[in-house]
Short mmCIF file of C-alpha atoms and ligand atoms in Angstrom, two decimals:
data_model
loop_
_atom_site.label_atom_id
_atom_site.label_comp_id
_atom_site.label_asym_id
_atom_site.label_seq_id
_atom_site.Cartn_x
_atom_site.Cartn_y
_atom_site.Cartn_z
CA MET A 1 0.00 0.00 0.00
CA LYS A 2 1.02 3.60 -0.51
CA ILE A 3 1.22 5.44 2.79
CA LEU A 4 1.82 9.13 3.42
CA MET A 5 3.00 9.46 7.01
CA VAL A 6 2.41 12.95 8.36
CA THR A 7 4.17 13.91 11.57
CA SER A 8 5.67 16.88 13.36
CA GLU A 9 8.72 14.84 14.43
CA ALA A 10 10.77 11.93 13.09
CA VAL A 11 14.23 10.68 14.03
CA PRO A 12 16.85 11.64 12.80
CA PHE A 13 15.35 14.91 11.52
CA ALA A 14 13.68 16.33 14.64
CA LYS A 15 12.82 14.93 18.06
CA THR A 16 11.29 16.04 21.32
CA GLY A 17 9.79 12.70 22.39
CA GLY A 18 8.63 9.17 21.57
CA LEU A 19 6.57 10.32 18.55
CA ALA A 20 9.87 10.92 16.73
CA ASP A 21 11.11 7.41 17.51
CA VAL A 22 7.92 5.82 16.17
CA CYS A 23 7.86 7.89 12.98
CA GLY A 24 11.57 7.31 12.36
CA ALA A 25 11.46 3.54 12.87
CA LEU A 26 8.04 2.42 11.58
CA PRO A 27 8.52 3.48 7.90
CA ALA A 28 11.63 1.29 7.58
CA GLU A 29 9.73 -1.78 8.84
CA LEU A 30 6.73 -1.01 6.63
CA GLU A 31 9.04 -0.82 3.64
CA LYS A 32 10.39 -4.29 4.48
CA LEU A 33 6.80 -5.56 4.38
CA GLY A 34 6.39 -4.17 0.85
CA HIS A 35 4.55 -0.90 1.62
CA GLU A 36 5.58 2.28 -0.15
CA VAL A 37 5.98 4.99 2.49
CA THR A 38 6.53 8.72 2.11
CA LEU A 39 7.17 10.87 5.15
CA ILE A 40 6.35 14.56 5.44
CA ILE A 41 7.52 16.82 8.29
CA PRO A 42 8.20 20.53 8.87
CA ALA A 43 11.65 21.81 7.83
CA TYR A 44 12.67 22.91 11.33
CA ARG A 45 16.09 24.44 11.85
CA GLN A 46 16.95 21.25 13.77
CA ALA A 47 15.98 19.13 10.72
CA LYS A 48 17.95 21.29 8.30
CA SER A 49 21.07 21.17 10.45
CA ALA A 50 20.90 17.42 11.19
CA GLY A 51 23.62 16.78 8.60
CA LEU A 52 21.35 14.83 6.24
CA PRO A 53 21.40 15.42 2.49
CA LEU A 54 18.61 17.84 1.47
CA GLN A 55 17.59 18.70 -2.09
CA GLU A 56 15.54 21.63 -3.30
CA THR A 57 12.46 20.44 -5.20
CA GLY A 58 11.95 23.88 -6.70
CA ILE A 59 8.22 23.47 -6.08
CA ARG A 60 6.61 26.50 -4.47
CA PHE A 61 3.09 26.84 -3.11
CA ASP A 62 0.85 29.43 -1.49
CA ILE A 63 -1.38 28.78 1.50
CA PRO A 64 -4.29 30.90 2.75
CA ILE A 65 -3.91 31.56 6.47
CA GLY A 66 -6.84 33.69 7.66
CA SER A 67 -6.69 36.77 5.44
CA LYS A 68 -3.00 36.28 4.48
CA ILE A 69 -1.36 34.29 1.71
CA VAL A 70 1.80 32.54 2.90
CA GLY A 71 4.32 30.94 0.54
CA GLY A 72 6.43 27.85 1.12
CA THR A 73 8.46 25.20 -0.60
CA PHE A 74 9.35 21.51 -0.24
CA LEU A 75 12.78 20.08 0.41
CA LYS A 76 13.49 16.42 -0.23
CA SER A 77 15.54 13.86 1.65
CA THR A 78 15.57 10.14 2.39
CA LEU A 79 15.17 8.26 5.64
CA PRO A 80 18.69 6.90 6.31
CA GLY A 81 19.10 3.21 5.53
CA THR A 82 15.85 3.07 3.52
CA SER A 83 14.42 4.30 0.26
CA VAL A 84 11.61 6.14 2.08
CA SER A 85 11.24 9.66 0.59
CA VAL A 86 11.04 12.45 3.14
CA TYR A 87 9.56 15.83 2.20
CA LEU A 88 10.19 18.80 4.47
CA VAL A 89 7.75 21.72 4.42
CA GLU A 90 9.88 24.85 4.40
CA HIS A 91 8.86 28.29 5.61
CA ASP A 92 11.57 29.73 7.83
CA ASP A 93 9.40 32.29 9.64
CA TYR A 94 7.43 29.36 11.06
CA PHE A 95 9.97 26.58 11.34
CA GLY A 96 13.46 28.11 11.21
CA ARG A 97 13.49 28.71 14.97
CA SER A 98 15.65 27.42 17.78
CA GLY A 99 12.84 25.27 19.26
CA ILE A 100 10.19 22.96 17.82
CA TYR A 101 7.10 23.90 19.86
CA GLN A 102 8.64 26.17 22.50
CA ASP A 103 11.17 28.92 22.83
CA PRO A 104 14.02 27.14 24.65
CA SER A 105 15.08 30.37 26.37
CA THR A 106 11.70 30.83 28.11
CA GLY A 107 10.19 27.33 28.02
CA GLU A 108 6.98 28.92 26.67
CA ASP A 109 5.01 27.54 23.73
CA TYR A 110 5.28 29.64 20.58
CA ARG A 111 2.24 31.90 20.48
CA ASP A 112 1.58 31.12 16.82
CA ASN A 113 1.65 27.32 17.15
CA CYS A 114 -1.86 27.07 15.73
CA GLU A 115 -0.89 29.12 12.68
CA ARG A 116 2.32 27.10 12.20
CA PHE A 117 0.46 23.79 12.10
CA VAL A 118 -2.44 25.11 10.00
CA PHE A 119 0.25 25.99 7.48
CA PHE A 120 1.88 22.58 7.79
CA CYS A 121 -1.41 20.67 7.39
CA ARG A 122 -2.49 22.69 4.36
CA ALA A 123 0.97 22.23 2.84
CA VAL A 124 0.58 18.44 3.28
CA MET A 125 -2.70 18.54 1.36
CA GLU A 126 -1.08 20.51 -1.47
CA ALA A 127 1.97 18.23 -1.49
CA ILE A 128 -0.14 15.29 -2.69
CA ARG A 129 -1.09 17.21 -5.86
CA LEU A 130 2.10 19.18 -6.45
CA LEU A 131 4.51 16.30 -5.83
CA ASP A 132 2.20 13.87 -7.60
CA LEU A 133 2.17 11.49 -4.61
CA GLN A 134 0.12 8.33 -5.01
CA VAL A 135 -1.57 7.79 -1.66
CA ASP A 136 -3.92 5.07 -0.38
CA VAL A 137 -3.79 6.08 3.28
CA ILE A 138 -2.65 9.21 5.08
CA HIS A 139 -1.26 8.24 8.50
CA ALA A 140 -1.52 11.35 10.71
CA ASN A 141 -0.06 11.61 14.22
CA ASP A 142 -1.06 13.74 17.22
CA TRP A 143 -2.68 17.17 17.35
CA GLN A 144 -0.17 18.88 15.07
CA THR A 145 -1.62 16.92 12.15
CA GLY A 146 -5.26 16.92 13.31
CA LEU A 147 -6.41 19.26 10.53
CA VAL A 148 -5.23 16.96 7.74
CA PRO A 149 -8.21 14.55 8.01
CA ALA A 150 -10.53 17.57 8.27
CA TYR A 151 -9.17 19.22 5.11
CA LEU A 152 -9.37 15.90 3.28
CA LYS A 153 -13.03 15.34 4.18
CA LEU A 154 -14.25 18.94 3.95
CA GLU A 155 -12.24 20.44 1.10
CA TYR A 156 -10.47 17.80 -0.96
CA SER A 157 -12.74 14.75 -1.04
CA ALA A 158 -14.00 15.54 -4.53
CA VAL A 159 -10.65 16.69 -5.93
CA PRO A 160 -9.30 14.19 -8.51
CA GLY A 161 -6.55 12.09 -6.95
CA TYR A 162 -7.89 12.55 -3.41
CA GLU A 163 -11.24 10.72 -3.59
CA GLN A 164 -9.88 7.30 -2.58
CA ILE A 165 -7.55 8.39 0.20
CA GLY A 166 -8.31 7.09 3.71
CA THR A 167 -7.00 8.48 6.99
CA LEU A 168 -5.59 6.72 10.04
CA PHE A 169 -4.91 8.92 13.07
CA THR A 170 -2.54 7.77 15.84
CA ILE A 171 -2.77 9.19 19.36
CA HIS A 172 0.59 9.12 21.15
CA ASN A 173 -0.58 10.91 24.33
CA MET A 174 -4.09 12.21 25.10
CA ALA A 175 -2.72 14.86 27.45
CA TYR A 176 -1.48 17.03 24.56
CA GLN A 177 -4.43 18.27 22.53
CA GLY A 178 -3.44 21.44 20.67
CA VAL A 179 -6.07 23.68 22.29
CA PHE A 180 -6.24 27.28 21.00
CA TRP A 181 -8.60 30.23 21.46
CA HIS A 182 -11.69 30.30 19.28
CA TRP A 183 -10.47 33.07 16.96
CA ASP A 184 -7.80 30.72 15.63
CA MET A 185 -10.69 29.00 13.85
CA LEU A 186 -10.33 31.82 11.29
CA LEU A 187 -6.77 30.68 10.55
CA THR A 188 -7.96 27.20 9.57
CA GLY A 189 -10.11 28.62 6.78
CA LEU A 190 -12.88 26.16 7.70
CA ASP A 191 -16.47 27.25 8.11
CA TRP A 192 -17.59 28.33 11.60
CA LYS A 193 -20.32 25.71 11.39
CA TYR A 194 -17.68 23.08 12.26
CA PHE A 195 -16.91 24.96 15.47
CA ASN A 196 -19.42 23.00 17.55
CA TRP A 197 -19.03 20.57 20.44
CA GLN A 198 -19.44 17.54 18.19
CA GLN A 199 -16.60 18.51 15.87
CA MET A 200 -13.81 21.04 16.47
CA GLU A 201 -14.88 22.96 19.56
CA PHE A 202 -13.97 22.00 23.14
CA PHE A 203 -15.32 24.15 25.98
CA GLY A 204 -15.19 27.31 23.88
CA ASN A 205 -11.77 26.63 22.35
CA LEU A 206 -10.49 25.12 19.12
CA ASN A 207 -9.13 21.59 19.75
CA LEU A 208 -6.95 20.11 17.00
CA LEU A 209 -6.64 16.64 18.55
CA LYS A 210 -10.42 16.40 18.70
CA THR A 211 -10.56 17.56 15.07
CA GLY A 212 -8.29 14.66 14.09
CA LEU A 213 -10.35 12.17 16.12
CA ILE A 214 -13.60 13.29 14.50
CA PHE A 215 -12.59 13.48 10.84
CA SER A 216 -10.32 10.41 10.50
CA ASP A 217 -11.56 7.09 9.13
CA ARG A 218 -9.74 5.05 11.77
CA LEU A 219 -8.00 5.77 15.06
CA ASN A 220 -5.37 3.98 17.02
CA THR A 221 -3.07 4.50 19.96
CA VAL A 222 0.19 3.00 21.15
CA SER A 223 -1.12 0.10 23.24
CA PRO A 224 -4.40 -1.88 23.42
CA ARG A 225 -4.83 -1.11 27.11
CA TYR A 226 -4.43 2.66 26.61
CA ALA A 227 -7.00 2.42 23.80
CA GLU A 228 -9.45 1.13 26.43
CA GLU A 229 -8.43 3.53 29.18
CA ILE A 230 -8.87 6.71 27.14
CA GLN A 231 -12.53 5.87 26.61
CA SER A 232 -13.25 7.01 30.16
CA ALA A 233 -12.14 9.70 32.61
CA PRO A 234 -9.58 10.68 33.67
CA LEU A 235 -7.30 9.27 30.96
CA GLY A 236 -9.54 10.44 28.12
CA CYS A 237 -8.60 13.96 29.24
CA GLY A 238 -12.07 15.28 28.45
CA LEU A 239 -12.35 13.56 25.06
CA GLU A 240 -13.54 10.20 26.46
CA GLY A 241 -16.99 10.76 24.96
CA VAL A 242 -15.56 11.24 21.47
CA LEU A 243 -13.46 8.11 21.83
CA GLN A 244 -16.38 6.07 23.14
CA ALA A 245 -18.47 7.17 20.20
CA ARG A 246 -15.71 6.07 17.83
CA ARG A 247 -14.71 2.88 19.66
CA ASP A 248 -15.62 0.69 16.67
CA VAL A 249 -12.71 2.16 14.73
CA LEU A 250 -10.29 2.59 17.65
CA SER A 251 -7.55 0.06 18.46
CA GLY A 252 -4.07 -0.14 20.00
CA ILE A 253 -0.66 -1.32 18.79
CA VAL A 254 2.34 -1.44 21.13
CA ASN A 255 5.40 0.48 19.88
CA GLY A 256 8.46 -1.55 18.95
CA VAL A 257 12.03 -1.32 20.18
CA ASP A 258 14.93 -0.49 17.91
CA TYR A 259 17.27 -3.34 18.87
CA ARG A 260 20.05 -1.78 16.77
CA ASP A 261 20.31 0.74 19.64
CA TRP A 262 19.03 -1.29 22.57
CA ASP A 263 20.61 -4.74 22.72
CA PRO A 264 23.08 -5.64 25.49
CA ALA A 265 24.87 -8.00 23.09
CA THR A 266 26.02 -5.10 20.89
CA ASP A 267 25.52 -1.94 23.01
CA LYS A 268 28.65 0.22 22.67
CA HIS A 269 28.02 2.11 25.90
CA LEU A 270 28.46 -0.89 28.20
CA ALA A 271 31.41 -2.11 30.26
CA ALA A 272 30.60 -5.64 29.04
CA ASN A 273 28.26 -7.05 26.42
CA TYR A 274 26.05 -10.00 27.22
CA THR A 275 23.18 -12.21 26.06
CA ALA A 276 20.60 -14.31 27.89
CA ASP A 277 23.26 -17.02 28.24
CA THR A 278 25.96 -14.75 29.65
CA VAL A 279 23.82 -12.30 31.62
CA ASP A 280 25.15 -13.40 35.03
CA ILE A 281 28.70 -12.38 34.38
CA GLY A 282 27.88 -9.54 31.95
CA LYS A 283 25.45 -7.80 34.26
CA ALA A 284 27.82 -8.17 37.21
CA HIS A 285 30.47 -6.25 35.21
CA CYS A 286 27.98 -3.57 34.18
CA LYS A 287 26.65 -3.23 37.73
CA ALA A 288 30.11 -2.75 39.20
CA ALA A 289 30.97 -0.18 36.52
CA LEU A 290 27.72 1.71 37.20
CA GLN A 291 28.31 1.71 40.95
CA ARG A 292 31.82 3.07 40.39
CA GLU A 293 30.59 5.70 37.96
CA LEU A 294 27.93 6.92 40.40
CA GLY A 295 30.04 6.72 43.55
CA LEU A 296 27.97 3.94 45.16
CA PRO A 297 29.68 1.16 47.18
CA GLU A 298 30.68 -1.65 44.83
CA VAL A 299 28.67 -4.43 46.48
CA PRO A 300 27.51 -7.13 44.06
CA GLY A 301 24.78 -8.62 46.26
CA THR A 302 22.83 -5.44 47.05
CA PRO A 303 19.87 -5.08 44.69
CA LEU A 304 20.14 -1.98 42.52
CA VAL A 305 16.77 -0.39 41.68
CA ALA A 306 16.67 2.24 38.91
CA PHE A 307 14.43 4.83 37.28
CA VAL A 308 15.14 6.70 34.02
CA GLY A 309 12.68 9.19 32.60
CA ARG A 310 11.05 12.59 32.66
CA LEU A 311 10.51 13.98 36.16
CA ALA A 312 6.84 14.68 35.42
CA THR A 313 3.57 13.97 37.22
CA GLN A 314 2.75 11.30 34.63
CA LYS A 315 5.74 9.21 35.72
CA GLY A 316 4.76 8.81 39.40
CA ILE A 317 7.83 10.57 40.78
CA ASP A 318 6.01 11.50 44.01
CA LEU A 319 5.38 7.82 44.75
CA LEU A 320 8.93 6.85 43.93
CA THR A 321 10.44 9.61 46.07
CA ALA A 322 8.21 8.76 49.04
CA THR A 323 9.15 5.08 48.77
CA ILE A 324 12.88 5.82 48.70
CA ARG A 325 12.52 8.19 51.64
CA ASP A 326 10.63 5.65 53.73
CA ARG A 327 12.83 2.66 52.96
CA VAL A 328 16.27 4.06 52.50
CA GLN A 329 17.41 3.47 56.07
CA THR A 330 15.85 0.07 56.59
CA THR A 331 16.11 -1.74 53.25
CA GLU A 332 19.37 -2.95 51.77
CA VAL A 333 18.86 -1.46 48.29
CA GLN A 334 20.79 1.00 46.10
CA TRP A 335 18.62 3.52 44.25
CA VAL A 336 19.64 5.13 40.95
CA ILE A 337 17.60 7.92 39.34
CA LEU A 338 18.33 9.59 35.99
CA GLY A 339 15.92 12.27 34.85
CA THR A 340 15.20 15.85 33.93
CA GLY A 341 12.05 17.81 34.58
CA GLU A 342 10.01 19.67 37.13
CA PRO A 343 12.04 21.46 39.85
CA ASP A 344 9.53 20.38 42.53
CA TYR A 345 10.53 16.78 41.89
CA GLN A 346 14.25 17.49 41.66
CA ASP A 347 14.75 19.01 45.10
CA PRO A 348 13.62 16.04 47.25
CA LEU A 349 15.67 13.66 45.11
CA ARG A 350 18.74 15.87 45.39
CA TYR A 351 18.22 15.93 49.15
CA LEU A 352 18.01 12.12 49.39
CA ALA A 353 21.19 11.68 47.32
CA GLY A 354 23.02 14.17 49.56
CA ARG A 355 21.78 12.62 52.80
CA TYR A 356 22.31 8.95 51.84
CA PRO A 357 25.22 8.90 49.35
CA ASN A 358 25.83 5.17 49.87
CA ARG A 359 22.26 4.26 49.04
CA VAL A 360 20.96 6.87 46.57
CA ALA A 361 22.54 8.24 43.36
CA VAL A 362 20.64 10.92 41.44
CA LYS A 363 21.65 12.43 38.08
CA LEU A 364 19.46 15.33 37.00
CA GLU A 365 20.54 15.43 33.36
CA PHE A 366 19.77 13.93 29.97
CA SER A 367 22.36 11.29 29.15
CA ASN A 368 21.65 8.61 26.60
CA LYS A 369 24.89 6.82 27.49
CA LEU A 370 24.05 6.68 31.19
CA ALA A 371 20.49 5.52 30.35
CA HIS A 372 22.02 2.52 28.55
CA GLN A 373 24.47 1.87 31.40
CA ILE A 374 21.66 1.98 33.95
CA GLU A 375 19.51 -0.45 31.97
CA ALA A 376 22.44 -2.88 31.95
CA GLY A 377 23.76 -2.29 35.48
CA ALA A 378 20.46 -2.29 37.41
CA ASP A 379 18.72 -5.40 38.76
CA ILE A 380 15.25 -3.87 38.97
CA PHE A 381 13.67 -1.04 36.97
CA VAL A 382 10.75 0.82 38.48
CA MET A 383 7.96 2.64 36.57
CA PRO A 384 5.18 3.78 38.95
CA SER A 385 3.41 5.79 36.20
CA ARG A 386 0.03 7.42 36.72
CA TYR A 387 -0.58 6.68 33.06
CA GLU A 388 1.63 5.35 30.29
CA PRO A 389 0.40 5.25 26.67
CA CYS A 390 3.06 2.67 25.76
CA GLY A 391 6.37 3.17 27.61
CA LEU A 392 9.72 2.10 26.24
CA ASN A 393 11.93 1.70 29.27
CA GLN A 394 10.14 -1.43 30.46
CA LEU A 395 10.82 -2.99 27.04
CA TYR A 396 14.49 -2.03 27.18
CA SER A 397 14.60 -3.47 30.70
CA LEU A 398 13.27 -6.83 29.50
CA LYS A 399 16.01 -7.03 26.89
CA TYR A 400 18.71 -6.06 29.41
CA GLY A 401 17.67 -8.64 32.01
CA THR A 402 16.51 -5.91 34.41
CA VAL A 403 13.27 -7.00 35.99
CA PRO A 404 10.59 -4.26 35.85
CA ILE A 405 8.20 -3.20 38.60
CA VAL A 406 5.38 -1.31 36.90
CA ARG A 407 2.06 0.22 37.74
CA ALA A 408 -0.71 -1.62 35.87
CA THR A 409 -1.60 1.12 33.40
CA GLY A 410 -1.56 1.50 29.60
CA GLY A 411 1.26 -0.19 27.72
CA LEU A 412 2.80 -1.40 30.98
CA VAL A 413 -0.12 -3.85 31.33
CA ASP A 414 0.24 -5.05 27.76
CA THR A 415 3.96 -5.73 28.01
CA ILE A 416 4.75 -6.94 31.55
CA VAL A 417 3.43 -10.23 32.96
CA ASP A 418 3.17 -10.18 36.77
CA ALA A 419 5.08 -12.87 38.68
CA SER A 420 1.99 -14.59 40.05
CA ASP A 421 2.41 -18.23 41.10
CA ALA A 422 0.67 -19.38 37.92
CA ALA A 423 2.78 -17.17 35.62
CA ILE A 424 5.98 -18.29 37.35
CA ALA A 425 4.95 -21.94 36.97
CA ASP A 426 4.44 -21.67 33.22
CA LYS A 427 7.48 -19.43 32.69
CA ARG A 428 5.54 -16.40 31.48
CA ALA A 429 6.36 -14.02 34.35
CA THR A 430 8.56 -11.07 33.39
CA GLY A 431 8.09 -8.53 36.21
CA PHE A 432 5.92 -7.19 39.02
CA ARG A 433 2.74 -5.16 38.64
CA PHE A 434 0.68 -3.15 41.10
CA SER A 435 -2.67 -1.51 40.44
CA GLU A 436 -3.52 1.09 43.05
CA TYR A 437 -1.65 4.36 42.78
CA SER A 438 -0.32 4.28 46.33
CA GLU A 439 2.94 3.96 48.18
CA LEU A 440 1.56 0.88 49.92
CA ALA A 441 0.98 -0.88 46.61
CA LEU A 442 4.39 0.05 45.23
CA ASN A 443 6.00 -1.14 48.45
CA GLU A 444 4.23 -4.45 48.28
CA SER A 445 5.53 -5.04 44.73
CA LEU A 446 9.01 -3.96 45.73
CA GLN A 447 8.88 -6.44 48.60
CA ARG A 448 7.84 -9.24 46.24
CA ALA A 449 10.64 -8.28 43.84
CA LEU A 450 13.27 -8.24 46.59
CA SER A 451 12.09 -11.59 47.86
CA ALA A 452 12.37 -13.05 44.33
CA TYR A 453 15.82 -11.48 43.98
CA SER A 454 16.95 -13.47 47.02
CA GLN A 455 15.93 -16.72 45.29
CA PRO A 456 18.58 -17.11 42.54
CA GLU A 457 16.78 -19.79 40.50
CA LEU A 458 13.53 -17.84 40.40
CA TRP A 459 15.35 -14.59 39.54
CA LYS A 460 17.29 -16.27 36.72
CA GLN A 461 14.01 -17.48 35.28
CA LEU A 462 12.41 -14.02 35.39
CA VAL A 463 15.48 -12.50 33.73
CA ARG A 464 15.52 -15.16 31.01
CA ASN A 465 11.79 -14.88 30.33
CA GLY A 466 12.21 -11.14 29.66
CA MET A 467 15.42 -11.37 27.66
CA THR A 468 14.08 -13.94 25.23
CA GLN A 469 11.01 -11.89 24.27
CA ASP A 470 10.85 -10.05 20.95
CA TRP A 471 9.45 -6.51 21.03
CA SER A 472 11.03 -5.43 17.75
CA TRP A 473 9.17 -3.23 15.28
CA SER A 474 8.39 -6.03 12.86
CA ALA A 475 5.29 -7.29 14.70
CA SER A 476 4.00 -3.75 15.26
CA ALA A 477 4.54 -2.87 11.60
CA ARG A 478 2.41 -5.84 10.57
CA GLY A 479 -0.30 -4.44 12.88
CA TYR A 480 -0.12 -1.07 11.13
CA GLY A 481 -0.24 -2.81 7.74
CA GLU A 482 -3.52 -4.39 8.80
CA LEU A 483 -4.90 -1.02 9.97
CA TYR A 484 -4.02 0.58 6.63
CA ARG A 485 -5.88 -2.22 4.87
CA LEU A 486 -8.96 -1.70 7.05
CA THR A 487 -8.76 2.06 6.49
CA ALA A 488 -8.55 1.72 2.71
CA ASN A 489 -11.41 -0.81 2.71
CA SER A 490 -13.67 1.48 4.71
CA VAL A 491 -13.09 4.27 2.17
CA ARG A 492 -13.87 1.95 -0.75
CA ARG A 493 -17.04 0.76 0.99
CA GLY A 494 -18.04 4.39 1.65
CA LEU A 495 -17.50 5.33 -1.98
CA ALA A 496 -19.46 2.31 -3.22
CA SER A 497 -22.44 3.07 -0.97
CA ALA A 498 -22.40 6.76 -2.04
CA ARG A 499 -22.79 5.79 -5.70
P1 ADP B 1 8.00 9.21 27.38
O1 ADP B 1 7.96 9.18 25.88
O2 ADP B 1 6.67 9.36 28.05
O3 ADP B 1 8.99 10.21 27.93
P2 ADP B 1 9.05 6.51 27.17
O4 ADP B 1 9.36 5.46 28.19
O5 ADP B 1 8.11 6.11 26.07
O6 ADP B 1 8.54 7.80 27.93
O7 ADP B 1 10.40 6.96 26.48
C1 ADP B 1 11.34 7.78 27.12
C2 ADP B 1 12.68 7.67 26.42
O8 ADP B 1 13.50 8.76 26.80
C3 ADP B 1 13.45 6.43 26.80
O9 ADP B 1 14.24 6.04 25.70
C4 ADP B 1 14.32 6.92 27.96
O10 ADP B 1 15.47 6.14 28.15
C5 ADP B 1 14.66 8.30 27.49
N1 ADP B 1 14.97 9.24 28.58
C6 ADP B 1 14.09 9.91 29.35
N2 ADP B 1 14.75 10.72 30.23
C7 ADP B 1 16.07 10.54 30.00
C8 ADP B 1 17.27 11.09 30.58
N3 ADP B 1 17.23 11.97 31.58
N4 ADP B 1 18.44 10.68 30.07
C9 ADP B 1 18.49 9.80 29.06
N5 ADP B 1 17.40 9.24 28.48
C10 ADP B 1 16.20 9.60 28.95
#
């Protein structure tokens, strides 16, 4: 099938989060399955200076934005290691800035974000015609692309070359909705009649995520469990009604892992490489190196429990900090935290590291290398998330023989099998899960994990069960292939019944 993937981020061109990883990795796997994928993203300064070859297409276009006409052009590149064409929508006033969504010097969103992504979405619609792209399905992602399905349905559906195109919309996180004041409706160029609570309006504002959810043929998100959860409050973030109404076309596919980057057998950042057969000795090396690096006592038998991630409310940092504080003096555990984020979460962690330097190491920075070293050197990885659309660290942990403790939410439910007696007996257990968002529940799981850690045969089994699983992109890409097929079929059926 011919897929046009529309996204505001894709590795290696531009990245602020997991969306970029998905849109950088999925096209390569789809290509292997025989799909023809084209990617289209904004030509941010970051994308233009990423050191990738860029060609001028020489094709210029004009876009109506409110009462203005704004010109732009397309640059062309290729996704490294593939033959996937990448088009970059260029207009430097919008995209040639130091940040992607925010001014890095103030941390504030750009005030014209709505205008920037109206421009991008209209440019995508024009690209199909001007670049003569053959498209069966447009795959749009997150609020930045929410207008694409609306323009297709409301303005282009009768334009030759566009009639047969279907739209799949992927939600990567319901908490980010692209909400703007009502006057920005004028920038979209769409009739005010669509500004109603059943379509583009949300409590008096324009909501671009909702727009995408309403006008797309099919919807999906990044895990089956999250697809269920967002159909009710609080995880639907106010759009649960829309998602319930569209549940027949909503599904979930877990993101894959790029094992070229995340495999302890080949990882260049590690003190020692290892596989499921050599994990005992390999992990011992990595653990000692990590302890040395972080200034913790080099004791092999003390369980090392780690967290890597954003210090944000979503990630359950309050629960984690309270648990460390309450157990640090009484429980023989070393705690390692790597993260950046909200100052309110940083201070208590900094305090704990200062007060208990032999038990707690905290690095408040972004370090990919250290993230790899922690995955390899830790025994247990903890993710007490309030919500988690998919989550990647638990999947890395499985591969690195680091047993995860997770809260039972979103993708964490779909990927981690709790070490119940039954799951241990049939060798399916890969970690520990708790449901209630409470310190008590996290503590209970931690206790179970520490007890398992003290039983070497059981621990070896848990480690092996995780390490031998395959969470690569190939299975997920097959899932997307199936969704594209369903999307295209629904358009054909719609056209047939309209005749
Ligand atoms: P989310 O996308 O919600 O932040 P994920 O678990 O899906 O969470 O992915 C987060 C990714 O970012 C992981 O690859 C994780 O290792 C990485 N990461 C997060 N914080 C840091 C940090 N401080 N240093 C290095 N890597 C980090």
